[in-house]
Tab-separated table of C-alpha atoms in Angstrom:
chain	number	residue	atom	x	y	z
A	1315	SER	CA	19.244	20.215	-1.760
A	1316	TYR	CA	16.807	17.525	-2.903
A	1317	GLN	CA	13.504	18.524	-4.511
A	1318	GLN	CA	10.580	16.108	-4.932
A	1319	GLY	CA	10.389	14.905	-8.536
A	1320	THR	CA	14.119	15.263	-9.237
A	1321	TYR	CA	15.320	12.859	-11.934
A	1322	MET	CA	18.181	12.419	-14.401
A	1323	ASP	CA	17.461	12.591	-18.131
A	1324	PHE	CA	19.630	9.813	-19.569
A	1325	ALA	CA	18.920	10.994	-23.106
A	1326	VAL	CA	21.558	13.715	-22.723
A	1327	GLN	CA	24.683	13.266	-24.827
A	1328	LYS	CA	27.064	14.170	-22.020
A	1329	MET	CA	26.300	13.952	-18.306
A	1330	SER	CA	28.148	16.417	-16.084
A	1331	TYR	CA	29.401	15.515	-12.600
A	1332	ASP	CA	27.117	18.203	-11.200
A	1333	ASP	CA	24.042	16.659	-12.850
A	1334	PHE	CA	25.019	13.156	-11.747
A	1335	VAL	CA	25.408	14.195	-8.113
A	1336	ASN	CA	22.373	16.496	-7.908
A	1337	LYS	CA	19.955	14.554	-10.127
A	1338	GLU	CA	20.971	10.908	-9.843
A	1339	TYR	CA	23.181	10.188	-6.819
A	1340	ILE	CA	21.066	12.390	-4.555
A	1341	ILE	CA	17.998	10.210	-5.171
A	1342	MET	CA	19.864	7.138	-3.937
A	1343	ALA	CA	21.201	9.065	-0.935
A	1344	VAL	CA	17.769	10.351	0.073
A	1345	GLN	CA	16.138	6.923	-0.268
A	1346	SER	CA	18.999	5.395	1.724
A	1347	ASN	CA	18.300	7.824	4.548
A	1348	PHE	CA	14.558	7.134	4.421
A	1349	ARG	CA	15.377	3.445	4.961
A	1350	ALA	CA	17.872	4.087	7.768
A	1351	ILE	CA	16.622	7.149	9.659
A	1352	PRO	CA	13.240	7.090	11.481
A	1353	HIS	CA	10.419	9.620	11.402
A	1354	VAL	CA	10.006	11.738	14.523
A	1355	VAL	CA	6.217	11.250	14.608
A	1356	ASP	CA	5.802	7.466	14.268
A	1357	GLY	CA	9.381	6.386	15.031
A	1358	LEU	CA	9.411	4.070	12.013
A	1359	LYS	CA	11.753	3.576	9.094
A	1360	THR	CA	10.373	2.815	5.625
A	1361	SER	CA	10.505	-0.984	5.907
A	1362	GLN	CA	8.972	-0.954	9.397
A	1363	ARG	CA	6.148	1.290	8.187
A	1364	LYS	CA	5.450	-1.001	5.229
A	1365	ILE	CA	5.298	-4.013	7.542
A	1366	LEU	CA	2.935	-2.251	9.939
A	1367	PHE	CA	0.754	-1.098	7.034
A	1368	SER	CA	0.507	-4.663	5.726
A	1369	CYS	CA	-0.356	-6.061	9.163
A	1370	LEU	CA	-3.059	-3.441	9.737
A	1371	LYS	CA	-4.434	-3.931	6.211
A	1372	ARG	CA	-4.648	-7.673	6.778
A	1373	ASN	CA	-5.933	-7.160	10.354
A	1374	LEU	CA	-3.324	-9.666	11.459
A	1375	LYS	CA	-4.916	-11.026	14.639
A	1376	ASP	CA	-4.041	-14.643	13.812
A	1377	GLU	CA	-0.416	-15.663	13.632
A	1378	ILE	CA	1.440	-16.032	10.357
A	1379	LYS	CA	4.928	-17.226	9.480
A	1380	VAL	CA	7.460	-14.401	9.354
A	1381	ALA	CA	8.532	-15.471	5.872
A	1382	GLN	CA	4.911	-15.335	4.661
A	1383	LEU	CA	4.389	-11.886	6.155
A	1384	ALA	CA	7.516	-10.679	4.356
A	1385	GLY	CA	6.076	-11.884	1.044
A	1386	TYR	CA	2.706	-10.281	1.774
A	1387	THR	CA	4.417	-6.987	2.621
A	1388	ALA	CA	6.523	-7.031	-0.531
A	1389	GLU	CA	3.345	-7.475	-2.594
A	1390	HIS	CA	0.944	-5.089	-0.843
A	1391	ALA	CA	3.376	-2.349	0.166
A	1392	ALA	CA	5.609	-2.430	-2.944
A	1393	TYR	CA	8.893	-3.231	-1.178
A	1394	HIS	CA	11.646	-3.591	-3.796
A	1395	HIS	CA	14.727	-4.479	-1.747
A	1396	GLY	CA	14.405	-8.203	-1.115
A	1397	GLU	CA	12.432	-10.230	1.395
A	1398	ALA	CA	15.533	-11.129	3.442
A	1399	SER	CA	15.663	-7.560	4.687
A	1400	LEU	CA	11.945	-7.663	5.541
A	1401	ASN	CA	12.413	-10.915	7.447
A	1402	SER	CA	15.036	-9.399	9.734
A	1403	THR	CA	12.969	-6.241	10.212
A	1404	ILE	CA	9.854	-8.225	11.195
A	1405	ILE	CA	11.894	-10.202	13.713
A	1406	SER	CA	13.389	-7.032	15.203
A	1407	MET	CA	9.905	-5.444	15.513
A	1408	ALA	CA	8.701	-8.467	17.516
A	1409	GLN	CA	11.690	-8.925	19.839
A	1410	ASP	CA	11.032	-8.318	23.537
A	1411	TYR	CA	14.255	-9.224	25.360
A	1412	VAL	CA	16.054	-6.644	27.499
A	1413	GLY	CA	17.523	-4.007	25.197
A	1414	SER	CA	15.256	-4.627	22.181
A	1415	ASN	CA	11.781	-3.000	22.224
A	1416	ASN	CA	10.030	-1.338	25.124
A	1417	ILE	CA	6.830	-1.900	23.110
A	1418	ASN	CA	6.970	-4.630	20.465
A	1419	LEU	CA	4.317	-3.921	17.820
A	1420	LEU	CA	4.392	-7.568	16.716
A	1421	GLN	CA	4.252	-10.728	18.824
A	1422	PRO	CA	7.299	-13.064	19.022
A	1423	ASN	CA	5.665	-16.494	18.662
A	1424	GLY	CA	8.791	-18.635	18.626
A	1425	GLN	CA	12.515	-18.061	19.019
A	1426	PHE	CA	12.991	-14.407	18.097
A	1427	GLY	CA	16.337	-14.008	19.862
A	1428	THR	CA	17.419	-13.329	23.424
A	1429	ARG	CA	19.847	-11.197	25.368
A	1430	LEU	CA	22.333	-14.086	25.204
A	1431	MET	CA	23.438	-12.893	21.765
A	1432	GLY	CA	21.536	-9.647	21.306
A	1433	GLY	CA	18.920	-11.233	19.051
A	1434	LYS	CA	21.391	-12.985	16.759
A	1435	ASP	CA	20.155	-16.326	18.091
A	1436	ALA	CA	16.732	-15.885	16.425
A	1437	ALA	CA	15.429	-18.867	14.474
A	1438	SER	CA	14.913	-18.931	10.719
A	1439	PRO	CA	11.944	-16.858	9.448
A	1440	ARG	CA	10.492	-20.113	8.061
A	1441	TYR	CA	9.973	-21.510	11.562
A	1442	VAL	CA	8.694	-18.606	13.647
A	1443	PHE	CA	5.310	-16.879	13.667
A	1444	THR	CA	4.047	-13.409	14.442
A	1445	GLN	CA	0.868	-11.324	14.672
A	1446	LEU	CA	-0.148	-7.852	15.791
A	1447	SER	CA	0.283	-7.151	19.503
A	1448	ALA	CA	-2.918	-6.229	21.338
A	1449	ILE	CA	-1.586	-2.755	22.102
A	1450	THR	CA	-0.763	-1.895	18.467
A	1451	GLY	CA	-4.378	-1.180	17.520
A	1452	HIS	CA	-4.613	1.275	20.429
A	1453	LEU	CA	-1.379	3.031	19.523
A	1454	PHE	CA	-2.485	3.388	15.887
A	1455	HIS	CA	-6.150	4.220	16.380
A	1456	GLY	CA	-8.531	3.014	13.691
A	1457	ASP	CA	-10.319	6.388	13.572
A	1458	ASP	CA	-7.107	7.935	12.211
A	1459	THR	CA	-6.856	5.501	9.272
A	1460	PRO	CA	-8.804	7.579	6.691
A	1461	LEU	CA	-6.900	10.747	7.665
A	1462	TYR	CA	-3.412	9.692	6.571
A	1463	GLN	CA	-1.690	10.817	3.382
A	1464	TYR	CA	-1.156	7.534	1.552
A	1465	LEU	CA	1.696	7.113	-0.913
A	1466	GLU	CA	1.473	5.540	-4.371
A	1467	ASP	CA	3.852	3.221	-6.177
A	1468	ASP	CA	3.179	2.708	-9.876
A	1469	GLY	CA	-0.531	3.349	-9.366
A	1470	GLN	CA	-0.758	1.157	-6.260
A	1471	SER	CA	-1.859	2.779	-2.989
A	1472	ILE	CA	0.626	1.809	-0.286
A	1473	GLU	CA	1.551	2.950	3.237
A	1474	PRO	CA	1.134	6.551	4.450
A	1475	ALA	CA	4.016	9.016	4.483
A	1476	PHE	CA	3.976	8.542	8.261
A	1477	TYR	CA	1.590	7.319	10.930
A	1478	VAL	CA	0.552	9.381	13.952
A	1479	PRO	CA	0.455	7.086	17.007
A	1480	VAL	CA	-1.053	8.088	20.341
A	1481	ILE	CA	2.422	8.372	21.899
A	1482	PRO	CA	5.789	9.032	20.199
A	1483	LEU	CA	7.161	5.566	19.463
A	1484	LEU	CA	10.538	7.018	18.503
A	1485	LEU	CA	11.056	7.944	22.155
A	1486	VAL	CA	9.553	4.658	23.369
A	1487	ASN	CA	11.754	2.246	21.406
A	1488	GLY	CA	14.587	4.527	20.332
A	1489	SER	CA	16.374	3.984	17.037
A	1490	VAL	CA	19.799	3.291	15.592
A	1491	GLY	CA	20.639	3.652	11.909
A	1492	ILE	CA	23.303	4.620	9.385
A	1493	GLY	CA	22.290	6.192	6.087
A	1494	THR	CA	24.232	8.179	3.493
A	1495	GLY	CA	25.927	11.110	5.171
A	1496	TRP	CA	23.634	10.768	8.180
A	1497	SER	CA	23.275	8.436	11.143
A	1498	THR	CA	21.164	8.353	14.285
A	1499	ASN	CA	21.282	6.963	17.797
A	1500	ILE	CA	18.244	7.705	19.941
A	1501	PRO	CA	17.837	5.926	23.314
A	1502	PRO	CA	14.488	4.393	24.387
A	1503	HIS	CA	12.314	5.702	27.221
A	1504	ASN	CA	9.609	4.458	29.566
A	1505	PRO	CA	6.226	4.638	27.763
A	1506	LEU	CA	4.411	5.265	31.056
A	1507	ALA	CA	6.727	8.208	31.764
A	1508	ILE	CA	6.020	9.509	28.246
A	1509	ILE	CA	2.274	9.253	28.887
A	1510	ALA	CA	2.723	11.195	32.133
A	1511	ASN	CA	4.724	13.790	30.191
A	1512	ILE	CA	1.917	14.229	27.639
A	1513	ARG	CA	-0.715	14.450	30.367
A	1514	ALA	CA	1.270	17.226	32.031
A	1515	ARG	CA	1.486	19.118	28.742
A	1516	LEU	CA	-2.261	18.757	28.191
A	1517	ALA	CA	-2.834	20.154	31.684
A	1518	LYS	CA	-0.494	23.105	30.931
A	1519	GLN	CA	1.925	21.850	33.594
A	1520	THR	CA	5.696	21.449	33.464
A	1521	PRO	CA	6.476	17.837	32.503
A	1522	THR	CA	9.088	15.775	34.303
A	1523	PRO	CA	12.265	15.329	32.178
A	1524	LEU	CA	12.521	11.936	30.475
A	1525	VAL	CA	15.374	9.540	31.248
A	1526	PRO	CA	16.451	6.593	29.043
A	1527	TRP	CA	14.765	3.369	30.126
A	1528	TYR	CA	14.949	-0.274	29.041
A	1529	ARG	CA	12.128	-2.715	29.800
A	1530	GLY	CA	13.310	-5.449	32.159
A	1531	PHE	CA	16.677	-3.804	32.882
A	1532	GLN	CA	17.448	-4.144	36.615
A	1533	GLY	CA	20.364	-1.701	36.672
A	1534	THR	CA	20.353	2.081	36.940
A	1535	VAL	CA	20.374	4.945	34.444
A	1536	VAL	CA	21.559	8.321	35.763
A	1537	LYS	CA	22.511	11.634	34.237
A	1538	GLN	CA	26.140	12.679	34.430
A	1539	GLY	CA	26.732	16.134	32.976
A	1540	GLN	CA	25.386	16.205	29.411
A	1541	HIS	CA	25.196	12.414	29.137
A	1542	PHE	CA	23.392	9.461	30.661
A	1543	VAL	CA	25.173	6.453	32.097
A	1544	MET	CA	23.737	2.971	32.666
A	1545	GLN	CA	25.217	0.695	35.250
A	1546	GLY	CA	24.853	-2.988	35.991
A	1547	VAL	CA	24.202	-4.606	39.365
A	1548	TRP	CA	26.716	-6.433	41.546
A	1549	SER	CA	27.229	-7.441	45.170
A	1550	TRP	CA	29.792	-9.231	47.311
A	1551	LYS	CA	28.797	-12.724	48.397
A	1552	ASN	CA	31.831	-12.846	50.643
A	1553	ALA	CA	35.213	-11.172	50.781
A	1554	THR	CA	36.465	-12.789	47.572
A	1555	THR	CA	33.306	-13.704	45.606
A	1556	LEU	CA	31.802	-11.039	43.365
A	1557	CYS	CA	28.221	-11.622	42.192
A	1558	ILE	CA	27.259	-9.861	38.950
A	1559	GLN	CA	23.478	-9.758	38.694
A	1560	GLU	CA	22.875	-7.396	35.775
A	1561	LEU	CA	24.840	-6.174	32.758
A	1562	PRO	CA	24.516	-2.884	30.895
A	1563	VAL	CA	22.227	-3.098	27.868
A	1564	GLY	CA	24.275	-3.990	24.799
A	1565	VAL	CA	26.692	-6.152	26.789
A	1566	TRP	CA	25.257	-9.515	25.756
A	1567	THR	CA	25.452	-12.455	28.115
A	1568	SER	CA	27.284	-14.979	25.909
A	1569	SER	CA	29.937	-12.438	24.945
A	1570	TYR	CA	30.355	-11.457	28.577
A	1571	LYS	CA	30.800	-15.080	29.597
A	1572	ASP	CA	33.564	-15.435	26.997
A	1573	PHE	CA	35.152	-12.259	28.340
A	1574	LEU	CA	35.180	-13.623	31.909
A	1575	GLU	CA	36.601	-16.971	30.807
A	1576	GLN	CA	39.409	-15.279	28.885
A	1577	ALA	CA	40.032	-12.897	31.783
A	1578	ALA	CA	40.433	-15.936	34.043
A	1579	GLU	CA	43.201	-17.113	31.698
A	1580	GLY	CA	45.078	-13.832	32.078
A	1581	HIS	CA	43.799	-11.826	29.099
A	1582	PHE	CA	42.483	-8.233	29.018
A	1583	ASN	CA	45.113	-6.972	31.491
A	1584	PHE	CA	44.072	-9.520	34.131
A	1585	LYS	CA	46.582	-11.716	35.897
A	1586	LYS	CA	45.927	-15.440	36.115
A	1587	GLU	CA	45.740	-15.255	39.903
A	1588	ASP	CA	43.115	-12.463	39.765
A	1589	ILE	CA	40.210	-14.738	38.827
A	1590	ARG	CA	40.186	-18.241	40.248
A	1591	ARG	CA	36.804	-19.443	39.060
A	1592	VAL	CA	33.753	-18.236	37.115
A	1593	ILE	CA	30.365	-19.812	37.866
A	1594	SER	CA	27.534	-18.973	35.453
A	1595	HIS	CA	23.929	-18.874	36.636
A	1596	HIS	CA	22.598	-16.959	33.639
A	1597	THR	CA	19.563	-17.866	31.549
A	1598	ASP	CA	18.347	-16.385	28.268
A	1599	VAL	CA	16.524	-13.760	30.378
A	1600	VAL	CA	18.760	-13.150	33.389
A	1601	ALA	CA	22.482	-12.320	33.506
A	1602	ALA	CA	24.109	-13.814	36.639
A	1603	PHE	CA	27.725	-14.757	37.377
A	1604	ASP	CA	29.675	-15.627	40.535
A	1605	ILE	CA	33.355	-14.703	40.191
A	1606	GLN	CA	35.805	-16.105	42.759
A	1607	LEU	CA	38.754	-13.694	42.971
A	1608	GLY	CA	42.240	-13.832	44.336
A	1609	SER	CA	42.429	-12.210	47.776
A	1610	ALA	CA	44.798	-9.413	46.725
A	1611	PHE	CA	42.732	-8.544	43.643
A	1612	ALA	CA	39.469	-8.690	45.645
A	1613	GLU	CA	40.930	-6.381	48.290
A	1614	SER	CA	41.901	-3.829	45.620
A	1615	LEU	CA	38.357	-3.867	44.220
A	1616	HIS	CA	36.854	-3.365	47.684
A	1617	LYS	CA	38.967	-0.243	48.064
A	1618	ASP	CA	38.328	1.107	44.563
A	1619	GLU	CA	34.759	0.652	43.264
A	1620	GLU	CA	35.534	2.616	40.087
A	1621	LYS	CA	38.205	0.069	39.263
A	1622	LEU	CA	35.677	-2.754	39.749
A	1623	ILE	CA	33.206	-1.073	37.408
A	1624	LYS	CA	35.850	-0.459	34.770
A	1625	VAL	CA	37.589	-3.838	34.695
A	1626	PHE	CA	34.308	-5.801	34.680
A	1627	LYS	CA	32.612	-3.487	32.128
A	1628	LEU	CA	29.646	-2.673	34.341
A	1629	ARG	CA	29.084	0.865	33.118
A	1630	LYS	CA	28.147	2.153	29.687
A	1631	LYS	CA	27.586	5.655	28.331
A	1632	ILE	CA	24.310	6.417	26.537
A	1633	ASP	CA	24.941	8.637	23.529
A	1634	THR	CA	22.527	11.555	23.048
A	1635	ASN	CA	24.647	13.652	20.694
A	1636	ASN	CA	23.561	12.000	17.449
A	1637	MET	CA	19.766	12.146	17.474
A	1638	HIS	CA	18.569	12.627	13.890
A	1639	ALA	CA	15.064	12.039	12.506
A	1640	PHE	CA	12.793	13.167	9.694
A	1641	ASP	CA	10.319	15.835	10.794
A	1642	ALA	CA	6.657	16.233	9.753
A	1643	ASN	CA	7.769	18.092	6.598
A	1644	GLY	CA	10.050	15.241	5.510
A	1645	CYS	CA	13.265	17.115	6.345
A	1646	LEU	CA	16.148	15.596	8.294
A	1647	GLN	CA	16.614	17.300	11.635
A	1648	LYS	CA	19.230	17.085	14.350
A	1649	TYR	CA	17.528	17.046	17.730
A	1650	THR	CA	19.573	18.229	20.679
A	1651	SER	CA	17.052	17.054	23.262
A	1652	VAL	CA	14.223	14.626	23.831
A	1653	GLU	CA	11.979	17.603	24.537
A	1654	GLY	CA	12.501	18.861	20.976
A	1655	MET	CA	11.273	15.553	19.550
A	1656	MET	CA	8.329	15.559	21.939
A	1657	ASP	CA	7.407	19.114	20.864
A	1658	ASP	CA	7.320	18.159	17.167
A	1659	PHE	CA	5.268	15.037	17.866
A	1660	TYR	CA	2.856	16.882	20.176
A	1661	VAL	CA	1.855	19.419	17.522
A	1662	VAL	CA	1.170	16.775	14.846
A	1663	ARG	CA	-0.780	14.497	17.210
A	1664	GLN	CA	-2.912	17.409	18.396
A	1665	GLU	CA	-3.735	18.370	14.808
A	1666	MET	CA	-4.717	14.759	14.133
A	1667	TYR	CA	-7.319	14.896	16.911
A	1668	VAL	CA	-8.826	18.003	15.334
A	1669	LYS	CA	-9.081	16.171	12.001
A	1670	ARG	CA	-10.412	13.028	13.664
A	1671	LYS	CA	-13.163	14.946	15.471
A	1672	GLN	CA	-14.251	16.725	12.289
A	1673	HIS	CA	-14.192	13.504	10.256
A	1674	ARG	CA	-16.184	11.557	12.857
A	1675	LEU	CA	-18.815	14.291	13.090
A	1676	VAL	CA	-19.232	14.459	9.302
A	1677	HIS	CA	-19.585	10.674	9.117
A	1678	LEU	CA	-22.069	10.469	12.016
A	1679	ARG	CA	-24.188	13.343	10.674
A	1680	GLN	CA	-24.389	11.646	7.284
A	1681	GLN	CA	-25.350	8.402	9.009
A	1682	HIS	CA	-27.962	10.247	11.084
A	1683	ALA	CA	-29.498	11.890	7.996
A	1684	ARG	CA	-29.616	8.528	6.222
A	1685	LEU	CA	-31.413	6.942	9.190
A	1686	LEU	CA	-33.956	9.781	9.250
A	1687	GLN	CA	-34.623	9.209	5.554
A	1688	LYS	CA	-35.237	5.521	6.117
A	1689	ILE	CA	-37.525	6.108	9.098
A	1690	THR	CA	-39.594	8.716	7.230
A	1691	PHE	CA	-39.863	6.504	4.138
A	1692	LEU	CA	-40.888	3.389	6.054
A	1693	ARG	CA	-43.549	5.279	7.996
A	1694	LEU	CA	-44.981	6.549	4.699
A	1695	VAL	CA	-45.048	2.983	3.358
A	1696	VAL	CA	-46.545	1.425	6.501
A	1697	ASP	CA	-49.378	3.976	6.800
A	1698	GLY	CA	-50.151	3.661	3.050
A	1699	THR	CA	-49.143	7.199	2.056
A	1700	PHE	CA	-46.371	5.990	-0.258
A	1701	VAL	CA	-47.789	3.824	-3.055
A	1702	PHE	CA	-45.719	1.367	-5.100
A	1703	LYS	CA	-48.425	-0.416	-7.110
A	1704	GLY	CA	-48.760	0.675	-10.721
A	1705	ARG	CA	-46.089	3.380	-10.474
A	1706	THR	CA	-43.072	3.861	-12.720
A	1707	LYS	CA	-39.598	4.571	-11.314
A	1708	LEU	CA	-39.988	8.219	-12.321
A	1709	GLN	CA	-43.271	8.454	-10.441
A	1710	LEU	CA	-41.731	6.778	-7.394
A	1711	ASN	CA	-38.884	9.307	-7.379
A	1712	GLU	CA	-41.407	12.125	-7.685
A	1713	GLN	CA	-43.213	10.756	-4.618
A	1714	LEU	CA	-39.913	10.692	-2.706
A	1715	ALA	CA	-39.189	14.281	-3.729
A	1716	SER	CA	-42.648	15.433	-2.655
A	1717	HIS	CA	-41.942	14.200	0.853
A	1718	GLY	CA	-38.493	15.847	0.964
A	1719	LEU	CA	-36.571	12.587	0.475
A	1720	GLY	CA	-35.021	13.416	-2.903
A	1721	GLU	CA	-33.961	10.729	-5.358
A	1722	ALA	CA	-32.766	7.943	-3.067
A	1723	ASP	CA	-32.243	4.563	-4.708
A	1724	HIS	CA	-31.162	3.084	-1.383
A	1725	LEU	CA	-34.705	3.622	-0.082
A	1726	LEU	CA	-36.416	1.926	-3.023
A	1727	SER	CA	-34.006	-1.003	-2.836
A	1728	MET	CA	-34.906	-1.865	0.783
A	1729	SER	CA	-36.313	-5.366	1.216
A	1730	MET	CA	-39.983	-6.058	1.890
A	1731	TRP	CA	-39.052	-7.324	5.375
A	1732	SER	CA	-38.022	-3.761	6.211
A	1733	MET	CA	-41.560	-2.469	5.719
A	1734	THR	CA	-42.594	-3.248	9.303
A	1735	ASP	CA	-43.122	-1.428	12.595
A	1736	GLU	CA	-40.347	-3.547	14.149
A	1737	LYS	CA	-37.826	-2.275	11.585
A	1738	ILE	CA	-38.924	1.322	12.201
A	1739	GLN	CA	-38.356	0.863	15.952
A	1740	GLU	CA	-34.912	-0.635	15.266
A	1741	LEU	CA	-33.945	2.320	13.062
A	1742	CYS	CA	-35.248	4.777	15.670
A	1743	ALA	CA	-32.965	3.136	18.255
A	1744	GLN	CA	-30.032	3.474	15.852
A	1745	ARG	CA	-30.962	7.130	15.252
A	1746	ASP	CA	-31.006	7.831	18.981
A	1747	GLY	CA	-27.641	6.088	19.407
A	1748	THR	CA	-26.120	8.119	16.601
A	1749	THR	CA	-27.531	11.320	18.122
A	1750	SER	CA	-25.886	10.450	21.444
A	1751	GLN	CA	-22.548	9.840	19.706
A	1752	ILE	CA	-22.748	13.189	17.911
A	1753	ILE	CA	-23.481	15.032	21.180
A	1754	GLN	CA	-20.698	13.126	22.953
A	1755	ILE	CA	-18.098	13.993	20.296
A	1756	GLU	CA	-19.270	17.607	19.999
A	1757	THR	CA	-18.890	18.134	23.744
A	1758	CYS	CA	-15.593	16.209	24.025
A	1759	SER	CA	-12.526	18.419	23.767
A	1760	ILE	CA	-9.357	17.507	21.890
A	1761	GLU	CA	-7.554	17.133	25.216
A	1762	GLN	CA	-10.213	14.744	26.539
A	1763	MET	CA	-9.985	12.609	23.385
A	1764	TRP	CA	-6.236	12.299	23.803
A	1765	LEU	CA	-6.493	11.551	27.525
A	1766	LEU	CA	-8.966	8.748	26.807
A	1767	ASP	CA	-6.566	7.145	24.320
A	1768	LEU	CA	-3.672	7.556	26.775
A	1769	THR	CA	-5.659	5.842	29.532
A	1770	GLN	CA	-6.344	2.820	27.321
A	1771	VAL	CA	-2.692	2.519	26.291
A	1772	ALA	CA	-1.466	2.961	29.881
A	1773	GLN	CA	-3.814	0.225	31.107
A	1774	LEU	CA	-2.531	-2.221	28.494
A	1775	LEU	CA	1.066	-1.369	29.383
A	1776	GLN	CA	0.426	-2.004	33.071
A	1777	ASP	CA	-1.339	-5.279	32.332
A	1778	GLN	CA	1.504	-6.650	30.204
A	1779	THR	CA	4.422	-5.499	32.370
A	1780	PRO	CA	6.047	-8.693	33.742
A	1781	ALA	CA	7.333	-8.964	37.293
A	1782	PRO	CA	11.137	-8.580	37.508
A	1783	LYS	CA	12.952	-11.875	37.332
A	1784	ARG	CA	15.695	-12.320	39.905
A	1785	ALA	CA	19.038	-13.861	39.097
A	1786	ARG	CA	19.974	-17.030	40.896
A	1787	THR	CA	23.112	-16.366	42.918
A	1788	ASN	CA	23.369	-19.502	45.026
A	1789	LYS	CA	23.313	-22.887	43.330
A	1790	THR	CA	23.165	-24.676	46.686
A	1791	GLN	CA	19.928	-22.902	47.618
A	1792	VAL	CA	18.393	-23.797	44.259
A	1793	LYS	CA	19.331	-27.446	44.679
A	1794	GLY	CA	17.974	-27.472	48.218
A	1795	LYS	CA	14.674	-26.035	47.032
A	1796	HIS	CA	14.363	-28.719	44.374
A	1797	LYS	CA	15.133	-31.398	46.933
A	1798	ARG	CA	12.420	-30.142	49.310
A	1799	ASN	CA	9.953	-30.173	46.416
A	1800	ARG	CA	10.754	-33.805	45.704
A	1801	VAL	CA	10.212	-34.769	49.361
A	1802	LYS	CA	6.781	-33.162	49.220
């Protein structure tokens, strides 16, 4: 087993196989898994976490070229494996087509790939731009920033060991990866369903089981035994014309079009008379095909729906038997259920709220005490009790101490414009505001803090959810509509 700090002493005269494997090879294997297997709490792999850290550090609200962001990340997060890898990771974090991210942490400003080719049609990193999505700052709350355990690389402070988002992003976006001796395949889920699940847990209620979900997917996902199965959408336009209106996620549109065209030529166990014509209505967003079939073949499909699903690849199994992730202690775990991952996340997120509340109260109380000092000092100056003229610094500090203010350089360094009644009133208003914040946080429970964050995230998710786009299944109707528009 790997222990932190393990290294190989190359000064030895003879290196044994045992030492090589357990002191040298194991380091490479562990780092390989860190790069390929996500963390159960934040759902990120090492490169993704470094990119997010760099974006948050830069407060990336304005767009930047992907290639430039890769260079910035390599510099500020000490990434040592080439910027080409960072480029592809940034693009994958920003993709939003069906089957990519349910929540994209970065914005895809440009051609970041489509479901036509499963993202492989993305433009060069030199020509596309990105920036933080509006929801990212709510998922990774700013009040948590000082509470993370930040790593170091050659004396440079870099990203934390893991972030603690408001909801478990590993379940939201899923993850696929192959490391050394380990791999993972975790399906994505509906973030709104995850929020409902957390709310139920906070209310001590039984949460509804989570089902894999893909943003924009118009098909169905159902449980069959120990597995989930996703299925596309089809209908019969007439007795011999099959309309395919949705494909299973992972069956990309361009590849499927090639499959249909080859099937029409008699490949893939089809006969040439089975498919007479294939009409494509698909776009880079919608998958839509009209398939004119031979009468005998069409009749056989009407009688046997399972045959239709099989021959046209309209069903796909969702694997849930290989769900591996690093836990909060940095150990690789095999999760047998989504609930197990949710349990581990829930505990860590709850602890973070405890730390956040304590940290905020300490900060606000220090701020409150500082404001009281300033108000007391200024009142002493304004009413003439505190005298500056002809006094040494030592005597000034003694005056401060006599009024219970201690040695406070920040008081003596205040500008002359602060020595007014208006400034005292302004500071009193700030004091009252800080007092209200302290009372509000003291009376707010951990559960209420979490529910407030969940409400903000849920609202953003509802605001950005696009209306489903329907496939065009009748070219004549589309042409007719265009013609009517021209007459108008």
